Amino acid sequence: MIYETITYTLDNDIATVTLNRPEVMNALNTQMRAEITDAVARAGREARVVVLTGVGKAFCSGQDLGDGASAAKLDLERVLRDEYVPMLKAMYDCPVPIIAAVNGAAAGAGANLALAADVVIATQSAFFMQAFTKIGLIPDAGGTWFLPRQIGLAKAMGAALFAEKITADDASAMGLIWEAVPDTAFEAHVARRADYLAKGPTAAYARVKQAMMASFDNDLEAQLTLEAQLQGQCGKTRDFKEGVVAFMQKRPAEFEGR
């Protein structure tokens, strides 16, 4: 696929997917959703970590209400089912870690696109906003799934009903995101985080994702059984053997993701 609304780079096993519609604050249109879906699937095959970020002052302002039909005629159910679900599922199924590097405003579906990542790192000047009720909608793009799981029902309901801005620092404090960092240190900090994961045991990371996601549907016994199965698989990897040897030799491990 030729990308026109995003850019894709691969460097040192790090795939960077950059939303590139700054004139509309990186609002999501049909083409961008298809390109993100393709790029994330591609990164899962050829990278060891994915960084998802935006160009300009915003990470993503959400659904582009000027895309195609007028807002009054927009078939939101079809758009969510046929365009958002594949994009979010590609992120959910991606076998390597995804870092959302939130460089600015993340509103509506843009906020929930960020929350679909495995780790969210934001600039302190960024904010998150479940803006949906301001136009008579409910949180979508996974918002009703992500929010109560990440910050609990009480905070999730407040975020959805009041549709207020949540600063990056507040988002970090309430557990909505991993961390907020000073704007001046943001790019270098994200690069260090991505490099750390790219050099890590990515076969284990894939199973971390699998186990964490399954825990919401499993009871304790089922989750312990899954843990045992996945740990057994990790124990047969080259990375586990290397990790143990490196620990005994008191040196950094050289993981290969296998």
Coordinates of C-alpha atoms in Angstrom, one line a residue:
M1 CA 0.0 0.0 0.0
I2 CA 1.2 3.5 -0.8
Y3 CA 0.8 5.7 2.2
E4 CA -0.6 9.2 1.7
T5 CA -2.0 10.1 5.1
I6 CA 0.7 8.6 7.2
T7 CA 4.4 8.0 7.0
Y8 CA 6.1 4.7 7.8
T9 CA 9.8 4.3 8.6
L10 CA 11.8 1.3 9.8
D11 CA 15.1 2.0 11.6
N12 CA 17.0 -0.3 13.9
D13 CA 14.0 -2.7 14.2
I14 CA 11.7 0.3 15.2
A15 CA 8.8 1.0 12.9
T16 CA 7.5 4.5 13.3
V17 CA 3.9 5.2 12.0
T18 CA 3.2 8.9 11.9
L19 CA -0.2 10.3 11.4
N20 CA 0.3 13.0 8.7
R21 CA -2.7 15.2 8.3
P22 CA -1.6 18.2 10.4
E23 CA -4.0 20.6 8.5
V24 CA -6.9 18.8 10.3
M25 CA -5.1 17.8 13.4
N26 CA -4.5 14.3 12.1
A27 CA -8.2 13.6 12.1
L28 CA -9.1 10.0 11.0
N29 CA -10.6 9.5 7.6
T30 CA -11.3 6.3 5.7
Q31 CA -8.0 6.4 4.0
M32 CA -6.0 7.0 7.1
R33 CA -7.7 4.1 9.0
A34 CA -6.9 1.7 6.1
E35 CA -3.3 2.9 6.0
I36 CA -2.9 2.6 9.8
T37 CA -4.3 -1.0 9.6
D38 CA -1.9 -1.9 6.9
A39 CA 1.1 -0.2 8.5
V40 CA 0.6 -1.9 11.9
A41 CA 0.2 -5.3 10.3
R42 CA 3.4 -4.7 8.3
A43 CA 5.3 -3.5 11.4
G44 CA 4.2 -6.7 13.2
R45 CA 6.0 -8.7 10.4
E46 CA 9.2 -6.6 10.1
A47 CA 9.9 -4.7 13.3
R48 CA 10.4 -5.4 17.0
V49 CA 8.5 -2.4 18.3
V50 CA 6.1 0.1 16.8
V51 CA 5.9 3.8 17.6
L52 CA 2.6 5.5 16.7
T53 CA 2.7 9.3 16.7
G54 CA 1.5 12.4 14.9
V55 CA 2.8 15.4 13.0
G56 CA 2.2 18.9 14.2
K57 CA 0.4 20.1 17.3
A58 CA -2.0 17.2 17.7
F59 CA -1.7 13.4 18.0
C60 CA -5.2 12.9 16.6
S61 CA -8.4 14.9 16.9
G62 CA -10.6 11.9 16.2
Q63 CA -13.1 11.2 13.4
D64 CA -12.9 13.5 10.4
L65 CA -16.6 14.6 10.3
G66 CA -15.9 16.2 6.9
D67 CA -14.9 12.8 5.4
G68 CA -17.3 11.7 2.7
A69 CA -21.0 12.1 3.5
S70 CA -22.3 14.9 5.6
A71 CA -22.3 14.2 9.4
A72 CA -26.1 13.9 9.3
K73 CA -25.8 11.1 6.7
L74 CA -22.7 9.4 8.1
D75 CA -23.4 5.7 8.8
L76 CA -21.4 5.5 12.0
E77 CA -22.2 1.8 12.6
R78 CA -20.8 0.8 9.2
V79 CA -17.7 3.0 9.7
L80 CA -17.0 1.6 13.1
R81 CA -17.6 -2.0 12.0
D82 CA -15.8 -1.9 8.7
E83 CA -13.0 0.6 9.3
Y84 CA -12.3 1.0 13.0
V85 CA -12.6 -2.6 14.0
P86 CA -9.9 -3.8 11.6
M87 CA -7.6 -1.0 12.7
L88 CA -8.0 -1.6 16.4
K89 CA -7.8 -5.4 15.9
A90 CA -4.6 -5.0 14.0
M91 CA -3.2 -3.2 17.0
Y92 CA -4.6 -5.7 19.5
D93 CA -3.2 -8.6 17.5
C94 CA 0.2 -7.0 16.7
P95 CA 2.9 -9.4 18.1
V96 CA 5.3 -6.6 19.0
P97 CA 4.8 -3.8 21.5
I98 CA 3.1 -0.6 20.3
I99 CA 4.1 2.7 21.9
A100 CA 1.6 5.6 21.4
A101 CA 3.8 8.7 21.5
V102 CA 1.2 11.3 22.1
N103 CA 2.7 14.6 21.0
G104 CA -0.4 16.7 21.5
A105 CA -4.2 16.7 21.7
A106 CA -5.8 13.2 21.6
A107 CA -9.5 13.7 21.4
G108 CA -12.5 11.4 20.6
A109 CA -11.5 8.4 18.6
G110 CA -7.9 9.8 18.6
A111 CA -7.7 9.4 22.3
N112 CA -8.9 5.8 22.0
L113 CA -6.5 5.1 19.2
A114 CA -3.8 6.0 21.6
L115 CA -5.3 3.9 24.4
A116 CA -5.3 0.9 22.0
A117 CA -1.5 0.9 22.2
D118 CA 0.3 -1.2 24.7
V119 CA 2.1 1.8 26.3
V120 CA 1.2 5.4 26.1
I121 CA 3.8 8.1 26.6
A122 CA 2.6 11.7 26.3
T123 CA 4.1 15.2 26.4
Q124 CA 3.1 17.1 29.5
S125 CA 1.3 19.6 27.2
A126 CA -0.8 16.9 25.6
F127 CA -4.3 16.1 26.8
F128 CA -6.9 13.4 26.4
M129 CA -10.6 14.0 25.8
Q130 CA -13.6 11.8 25.4
A131 CA -15.3 14.4 23.3
F132 CA -18.2 12.3 22.0
T133 CA -21.1 13.5 24.2
K134 CA -20.4 17.1 23.0
I135 CA -21.9 16.0 19.7
G136 CA -24.5 13.6 21.0
L137 CA -22.5 10.4 20.7
I138 CA -21.0 7.7 23.0
P139 CA -17.3 6.9 23.3
D140 CA -16.4 4.6 20.4
A141 CA -13.2 3.2 18.8
G142 CA -12.9 1.0 21.9
G143 CA -13.4 3.7 24.4
T144 CA -16.1 1.9 26.4
W145 CA -13.8 -1.1 26.6
F146 CA -10.5 0.7 27.4
L147 CA -11.7 3.3 29.8
P148 CA -13.3 1.2 32.6
R149 CA -10.5 -1.3 32.5
Q150 CA -7.7 1.3 32.7
I151 CA -9.2 3.8 35.2
G152 CA -12.2 2.1 36.7
L153 CA -15.9 2.7 36.2
A154 CA -16.2 5.9 38.2
K155 CA -13.5 7.8 36.3
A156 CA -14.6 6.3 33.0
M157 CA -18.1 7.5 33.5
G158 CA -16.9 11.0 34.4
A159 CA -14.6 11.1 31.4
A160 CA -17.4 10.0 29.1
L161 CA -20.2 12.1 30.5
F162 CA -18.4 15.4 31.2
A163 CA -16.2 15.2 28.1
E164 CA -13.5 17.3 29.8
K165 CA -9.9 17.6 28.9
I166 CA -7.6 15.3 31.0
T167 CA -4.1 16.6 31.1
A168 CA -1.2 14.2 30.5
D169 CA -0.1 14.5 34.1
D170 CA -3.6 13.7 35.4
A171 CA -3.9 10.9 32.9
S172 CA -0.6 9.4 34.2
A173 CA -1.7 9.8 37.8
M174 CA -5.0 8.0 37.3
G175 CA -3.5 5.2 35.3
L176 CA -4.9 6.1 31.9
I177 CA -1.4 6.2 30.4
W178 CA 2.1 5.0 31.3
E179 CA 3.8 8.4 31.7
A180 CA 3.9 12.1 30.9
V181 CA 7.3 13.6 30.2
P182 CA 8.4 17.2 29.6
D183 CA 7.9 18.4 26.1
T184 CA 11.6 19.2 25.6
A185 CA 12.6 15.7 26.5
F186 CA 9.8 13.9 24.7
E187 CA 11.4 12.8 21.5
A188 CA 14.6 11.5 23.1
H189 CA 12.7 9.8 25.8
V190 CA 10.4 8.0 23.4
A191 CA 13.4 7.0 21.3
R192 CA 15.1 5.4 24.4
R193 CA 11.9 3.6 25.4
A194 CA 11.5 2.2 21.8
D195 CA 15.2 1.2 21.6
Y196 CA 14.8 -0.6 25.0
L197 CA 11.9 -2.7 23.7
A198 CA 13.4 -3.3 20.3
K199 CA 16.4 -4.9 22.0
G200 CA 14.3 -6.9 24.3
P201 CA 12.8 -10.4 24.3
T202 CA 10.1 -9.8 21.8
A203 CA 8.9 -13.4 21.9
A204 CA 8.1 -12.9 25.6
Y205 CA 6.5 -9.5 24.9
A206 CA 4.0 -11.1 22.5
R207 CA 3.0 -13.5 25.2
V208 CA 2.8 -10.7 27.8
K209 CA 0.2 -9.0 25.5
Q210 CA -1.7 -12.3 25.1
A211 CA -1.8 -13.0 28.8
M212 CA -2.7 -9.5 29.9
M213 CA -5.6 -9.3 27.4
A214 CA -6.9 -12.7 28.3
S215 CA -7.0 -11.9 32.0
F216 CA -10.2 -9.8 31.6
D217 CA -12.2 -12.8 30.5
N218 CA -10.5 -15.5 32.5
D219 CA -11.2 -16.6 36.1
L220 CA -8.1 -17.1 38.3
E221 CA -7.8 -20.8 37.5
A222 CA -8.0 -20.3 33.7
Q223 CA -5.5 -17.4 33.9
L224 CA -3.0 -19.5 35.9
T225 CA -3.3 -22.3 33.3
L226 CA -2.7 -19.8 30.5
E227 CA 0.3 -18.4 32.4
A228 CA 1.8 -21.8 32.7
Q229 CA 1.3 -22.6 29.0
L230 CA 2.8 -19.3 27.9
Q231 CA 5.7 -19.5 30.4
G232 CA 6.4 -23.0 29.1
Q233 CA 6.7 -21.6 25.6
C234 CA 9.0 -18.8 26.8
G235 CA 11.2 -21.3 28.6
K236 CA 12.0 -23.0 25.3
T237 CA 13.2 -19.8 23.6
R238 CA 16.7 -18.9 22.9
D239 CA 16.1 -15.6 24.6
F240 CA 15.4 -17.3 28.0
K241 CA 18.6 -19.3 27.7
E242 CA 20.5 -16.2 26.9
G243 CA 18.9 -14.2 29.7
V244 CA 19.9 -16.8 32.3
V245 CA 23.5 -17.0 31.0
A246 CA 23.8 -13.2 30.9
F247 CA 22.4 -12.9 34.4
M248 CA 24.9 -15.5 35.7
Q249 CA 27.8 -13.8 33.8
K250 CA 26.6 -10.3 35.0
R251 CA 26.4 -8.8 31.6
P252 CA 23.6 -7.4 29.4
A253 CA 21.6 -10.0 27.6
E254 CA 21.6 -10.0 23.8
F255 CA 18.0 -11.0 22.9
E256 CA 17.0 -12.0 19.4
G257 CA 13.2 -12.4 19.7
R258 CA 13.3 -16.2 19.3

